[in-house]
């Protein structure tokens, strides 16, 4: 079974649009002297976990970007005072990640660029009449609600 011509076209368009938007967003963050989207994703994921923090393996379930080097990113963030680790009370070998005030401030600073970039890239799609059906289909394919 192979995809139809239309299905293949949609797949290609989705991937090209993602890559282009991602490149532009990364460039805007870099120009502002800020870390890339992977760092934003990690900071946001830890922040969304709340005051109780989150374990690294739990964090990876909700990240938007592939984090093949998450341990290195977390080590760099901890060294810069953006994230702190505490011992997991149920298993002393485990660590729980918490966002520091500096980490939250950096995430907000990054959002000042990332948020408007999302708006620029998504406004036309969000205003399309059939967008809800499109989003419902993406949600079903993605295995659950959007984060």
XYZ file of N, CA and C in Angstrom:
441
model
N 0.846 -1.172 0.000
C 0.000 0.000 0.000
C 0.895 1.240 0.000
N 0.653 2.129 -0.893
C 1.456 3.345 -1.002
C 0.539 4.567 -0.916
N 1.112 5.711 -0.539
C 0.276 6.918 -0.452
C -0.147 7.393 -1.828
N -1.281 8.063 -1.837
C -1.753 8.656 -3.088
C -0.861 9.849 -3.425
N -1.028 10.358 -4.624
C -0.271 11.538 -5.029
C -0.583 12.707 -4.088
N -1.849 12.897 -3.735
C -2.261 13.990 -2.848
C -1.668 13.814 -1.458
N -1.698 12.603 -0.932
C -1.117 12.338 0.387
C 0.380 12.631 0.390
N 1.055 12.254 -0.680
C 2.494 12.516 -0.800
C 2.754 14.014 -0.884
N 1.941 14.734 -1.645
C 2.093 16.191 -1.749
C 1.919 16.861 -0.390
N 0.908 16.445 0.364
C 0.661 17.022 1.693
C 1.847 16.737 2.613
N 2.344 15.505 2.581
C 3.491 15.123 3.410
C 4.697 16.011 3.098
N 4.971 16.197 1.830
C 6.108 17.026 1.410
C 5.902 18.477 1.852
N 4.707 19.007 1.638
C 4.425 20.388 2.025
C 4.551 20.594 3.536
N 4.025 19.671 4.338
C 4.147 19.776 5.794
C 5.611 19.802 6.220
N 6.399 18.914 5.663
C 7.808 18.838 6.037
C 8.597 20.060 5.579
N 8.329 20.527 4.361
C 9.021 21.729 3.893
C 8.649 22.951 4.730
N 7.367 23.082 5.048
C 6.916 24.218 5.851
C 7.543 24.167 7.239
N 7.588 22.990 7.832
C 8.204 22.837 9.156
C 9.682 23.243 9.111
N 10.407 22.711 8.146
C 11.844 23.015 8.058
C 12.095 24.497 7.857
N 11.323 25.128 6.977
C 11.511 26.555 6.701
C 11.203 27.384 7.943
N 10.087 27.125 8.578
C 9.711 27.879 9.783
C 10.752 27.670 10.883
N 11.187 26.451 11.053
C 12.180 26.121 12.080
C 13.485 26.869 11.828
N 13.960 26.862 10.587
C 15.197 27.574 10.238
C 15.083 29.059 10.544
N 13.964 29.650 10.153
C 13.772 31.089 10.376
C 13.708 31.414 11.872
N 13.009 30.597 12.640
C 12.907 30.828 14.081
C 14.269 30.689 14.758
N 15.006 29.671 14.377
C 16.357 29.472 14.928
C 17.246 30.674 14.617
N 17.155 31.181 13.388
C 17.974 32.325 12.989
C 17.608 33.566 13.802
N 16.321 33.782 14.034
C 15.897 34.937 14.824
C 16.418 34.840 16.262
N 16.341 33.660 16.850
C 16.852 33.482 18.213
C 18.363 33.707 18.244
N 19.063 33.149 17.269
C 20.524 33.295 17.193
C 20.914 34.768 17.044
N 20.204 35.499 16.199
C 20.476 36.919 16.000
C 20.318 37.692 17.313
N 19.379 37.274 18.134
C 19.150 37.931 19.421
C 20.119 37.444 20.499
N 21.022 36.531 20.133
C 21.992 36.017 21.091
C 21.402 35.013 22.070
N 20.327 34.357 21.675
C 19.637 33.405 22.542
C 19.865 31.975 22.071
N 19.664 31.010 22.974
C 19.784 29.598 22.574
C 18.690 29.228 21.570
N 18.821 28.052 20.994
C 17.884 27.582 19.983
C 16.607 26.989 20.556
N 15.759 26.548 19.655
C 14.439 26.035 20.010
C 14.488 24.805 20.903
N 15.509 23.989 20.778
C 15.606 22.820 21.653
C 15.702 23.253 23.116
N 16.466 24.299 23.371
C 16.579 24.809 24.738
C 15.236 25.353 25.202
N 14.546 26.101 24.345
C 13.232 26.611 24.711
C 12.316 25.440 25.071
N 12.328 24.435 24.246
C 11.479 23.263 24.436
C 11.729 22.622 25.807
N 12.989 22.468 26.184
C 13.332 21.866 27.470
C 12.897 22.779 28.615
N 13.191 24.065 28.526
C 12.787 25.004 29.579
C 11.277 25.013 29.742
N 10.560 25.041 28.632
C 9.104 25.054 28.670
C 8.573 23.756 29.285
N 9.153 22.629 28.889
C 8.711 21.340 29.425
C 8.891 21.256 30.929
N 10.006 21.750 31.433
C 10.246 21.738 32.882
C 9.278 22.703 33.565
N 9.077 23.858 32.984
C 8.152 24.832 33.567
C 6.733 24.279 33.626
N 6.290 23.599 32.583
C 4.936 23.050 32.543
C 4.732 21.954 33.587
N 5.815 21.344 34.039
C 5.708 20.289 35.059
C 5.309 20.864 36.413
N 5.515 22.160 36.603
C 5.124 22.792 37.856
C 6.198 22.719 38.922
N 5.822 23.087 40.126
C 6.785 23.200 41.217
C 7.352 21.853 41.654
N 6.651 20.772 41.372
C 7.141 19.448 41.739
C 8.285 18.958 40.872
N 8.498 19.640 39.756
C 9.576 19.245 38.854
C 9.194 18.056 37.996
N 10.174 17.580 37.248
C 9.940 16.473 36.329
C 11.230 15.668 36.181
N 11.094 14.367 36.036
C 12.258 13.528 35.762
C 12.541 13.577 34.262
N 13.796 13.421 33.897
C 14.198 13.583 32.491
C 13.430 12.653 31.563
N 13.236 11.402 31.962
C 12.542 10.475 31.064
C 11.077 10.880 30.885
N 10.483 11.517 31.897
C 9.116 12.006 31.775
C 9.073 13.244 30.876
N 10.077 14.068 30.991
C 10.166 15.289 30.197
C 10.166 14.969 28.709
N 10.882 13.940 28.308
C 11.013 13.626 26.884
C 9.683 13.276 26.233
N 8.701 12.840 27.017
C 7.389 12.483 26.452
C 6.656 13.685 25.873
N 6.909 14.874 26.408
C 6.148 16.052 26.008
C 6.931 17.057 25.170
N 8.175 16.764 24.871
C 8.979 17.700 24.094
C 8.555 17.704 22.631
N 8.652 18.848 22.005
C 8.296 18.974 20.598
C 9.422 18.541 19.669
N 10.660 18.715 20.124
C 11.804 18.431 19.284
C 12.554 17.207 19.785
N 13.171 16.499 18.872
C 14.004 15.352 19.238
C 15.150 15.841 20.106
N 15.373 15.177 21.209
C 16.406 15.608 22.151
C 17.431 14.480 22.340
N 18.155 14.179 21.294
C 19.123 13.084 21.364
C 20.243 13.372 22.354
N 20.492 14.621 22.643
C 21.563 14.984 23.573
C 21.001 15.704 24.803
N 19.861 15.233 25.302
C 19.191 15.889 26.420
C 20.093 15.974 27.650
N 20.855 14.940 27.939
C 21.729 14.965 29.116
C 22.732 16.111 29.037
N 23.311 16.314 27.857
C 24.273 17.409 27.691
C 23.600 18.769 27.810
N 22.419 18.896 27.220
C 21.689 20.161 27.315
C 21.373 20.464 28.779
N 20.886 19.465 29.514
C 20.548 19.673 30.920
C 21.778 20.016 31.747
N 22.904 19.389 31.454
C 24.142 19.694 32.177
C 24.564 21.147 31.929
N 24.461 21.587 30.681
C 24.809 22.979 30.360
C 23.843 23.951 31.028
N 22.568 23.606 31.035
C 21.579 24.470 31.675
C 21.820 24.553 33.185
N 22.152 23.426 33.789
C 22.429 23.417 35.231
C 23.667 24.255 35.532
N 24.687 24.124 34.711
C 25.918 24.900 34.900
C 25.651 26.398 34.796
N 24.714 26.784 33.936
C 24.368 28.199 33.757
C 23.317 28.673 34.766
N 22.868 27.783 35.646
C 21.901 28.171 36.666
C 20.475 28.295 36.178
N 20.157 27.654 35.054
C 18.812 27.724 34.487
C 17.914 26.612 35.007
N 18.534 25.513 35.381
C 17.840 24.325 35.860
C 18.576 23.831 37.093
N 17.828 23.304 38.057
C 18.488 22.655 39.188
C 17.927 21.246 39.322
N 18.763 20.376 39.837
C 18.362 18.987 40.033
C 18.248 18.710 41.517
N 17.228 17.937 41.872
C 17.108 17.449 43.237
C 17.016 15.934 43.178
N 17.214 15.309 44.300
C 17.147 13.850 44.369
C 15.683 13.427 44.389
N 15.366 12.414 43.604
C 14.015 11.866 43.558
C 13.784 11.091 44.842
N 12.770 11.489 45.612
C 12.574 10.931 46.957
C 12.257 9.441 46.982
N 11.666 8.906 45.914
C 11.296 7.491 45.891
C 12.420 6.577 45.408
N 13.415 7.151 44.811
C 14.559 6.388 44.303
C 15.754 7.339 44.334
N 16.569 7.238 45.324
C 17.648 8.201 45.565
C 18.613 8.327 44.383
N 18.569 7.372 43.455
C 19.451 7.460 42.276
C 18.890 8.399 41.221
N 17.576 8.623 41.255
C 16.933 9.468 40.261
C 17.049 10.942 40.597
N 16.880 11.765 39.582
C 16.946 13.213 39.755
C 15.661 13.840 39.234
N 15.270 14.918 39.876
C 14.106 15.688 39.453
C 14.605 17.050 38.985
N 14.095 17.500 37.861
C 14.512 18.764 37.267
C 13.535 19.869 37.644
N 14.083 21.018 38.015
C 13.290 22.193 38.369
C 13.830 23.390 37.599
N 12.937 24.260 37.188
C 13.337 25.486 36.508
C 13.671 26.539 37.552
N 14.791 27.204 37.383
C 15.163 28.294 38.289
C 14.521 29.585 37.792
N 14.615 30.627 38.595
C 14.100 31.937 38.180
C 14.818 32.411 36.917
N 16.136 32.176 36.842
C 16.886 32.558 35.640
C 16.425 31.766 34.424
N 16.119 30.485 34.624
C 15.623 29.656 33.529
C 14.269 30.133 33.037
N 13.398 30.493 33.975
C 12.073 31.001 33.598
C 12.206 32.335 32.861
N 13.121 33.185 33.322
C 13.335 34.484 32.667
C 13.859 34.284 31.247
N 14.781 33.347 31.059
C 15.301 33.084 29.718
C 14.195 32.552 28.815
N 13.361 31.649 29.326
C 12.273 31.115 28.523
C 11.322 32.237 28.101
N 11.001 33.147 28.996
C 10.129 34.272 28.648
C 10.791 35.179 27.602
N 12.080 35.412 27.743
C 12.816 36.237 26.777
C 12.791 35.576 25.395
N 12.980 34.280 25.369
C 12.952 33.554 24.105
C 11.553 33.593 23.499
N 10.513 33.535 24.338
C 9.135 33.548 23.851
C 8.806 34.860 23.142
N 9.458 35.939 23.536
C 9.228 37.229 22.883
C 9.589 37.173 21.399
N 10.445 36.254 21.026
C 10.814 36.052 19.618
C 10.050 34.861 19.041
N 10.012 33.768 19.779
C 9.398 32.521 19.313
C 7.887 32.681 19.123
N 7.201 33.306 20.075
C 5.750 33.472 19.980
C 5.321 34.218 18.726
N 5.871 35.418 18.485
C 5.498 36.135 17.256
C 5.887 35.360 15.981
N 6.962 34.585 16.040
C 7.356 33.785 14.866
C 6.309 32.706 14.596
N 5.802 32.079 15.645
C 4.727 31.098 15.466
C 3.525 31.785 14.832
N 3.173 32.939 15.358
C 2.026 33.692 14.832
C 2.197 33.956 13.339
N 3.363 34.446 12.935
C 3.603 34.753 11.516
C 3.446 33.512 10.642
N 3.929 32.388 11.115
C 3.901 31.177 10.296
C 2.558 30.458 10.332
N 1.751 30.686 11.361
C 0.523 29.917 11.527
C -0.745 30.695 11.243
N -0.673 32.021 11.135
C -1.885 32.826 11.018
C -2.747 32.411 9.828
N -2.168 32.184 8.687
C -2.957 31.808 7.503
C -3.632 30.458 7.707
N -2.913 29.511 8.272
C -3.494 28.192 8.523
C -4.610 28.288 9.564
N -4.367 29.035 10.632
C -5.349 29.156 11.707
C -6.635 29.831 11.229
N -6.544 30.663 10.201
C -7.721 31.361 9.684
C -8.444 30.573 8.592
N -7.871 29.463 8.165
C -8.504 28.645 7.131
C -9.798 28.037 7.681
N -10.798 27.899 6.841
C -12.095 27.422 7.299
C -12.080 25.971 7.766
N -11.289 25.130 7.168
C -11.283 23.718 7.532
C -10.181 23.364 8.521
N -9.635 24.360 9.222
C -8.499 24.106 10.096
C -8.851 23.135 11.228
N -10.072 23.172 11.764
C -10.401 22.285 12.879
C -10.348 20.822 12.446
N -10.851 20.527 11.258
C -10.772 19.146 10.758
C -9.316 18.738 10.573
N -8.496 19.669 10.071
C -7.073 19.414 9.893
C -6.419 19.132 11.243
N -6.696 19.972 12.243
C -6.113 19.791 13.579
C -6.605 18.503 14.229
N -7.881 18.180 14.062
C -8.414 16.945 14.631
C -7.691 15.736 14.043
N -7.448 15.774 12.749
C -6.733 14.670 12.100
C -5.299 14.590 12.601
N -4.617 15.734 12.707
C -3.249 15.728 13.223
C -3.204 15.194 14.649
N -4.185 15.568 15.461
C -4.231 15.117 16.841
C -4.417 13.603 16.894
N -5.281 13.068 16.072
C -5.499 11.622 16.040
C -4.227 10.904 15.601
N -3.551 11.427 14.598
C -2.319 10.814 14.103
C -1.194 10.917 15.130
N -1.182 12.010 15.902
C -0.124 12.240 16.884
C -0.310 11.493 18.175
N -1.449 10.864 18.366
C -1.640 10.049 19.546
C -2.112 10.787 20.786
N -2.700 11.933 20.631
C -3.226 12.606 21.819
C -3.295 14.099 21.662
N -3.734 14.757 22.716
C -3.895 16.206 22.641
C -2.574 16.922 22.471
N -2.648 18.096 21.893
C -1.455 18.914 21.724
C -0.976 19.367 23.081
N 0.346 19.477 23.259
C 0.858 19.918 24.567
C 0.533 21.364 24.835
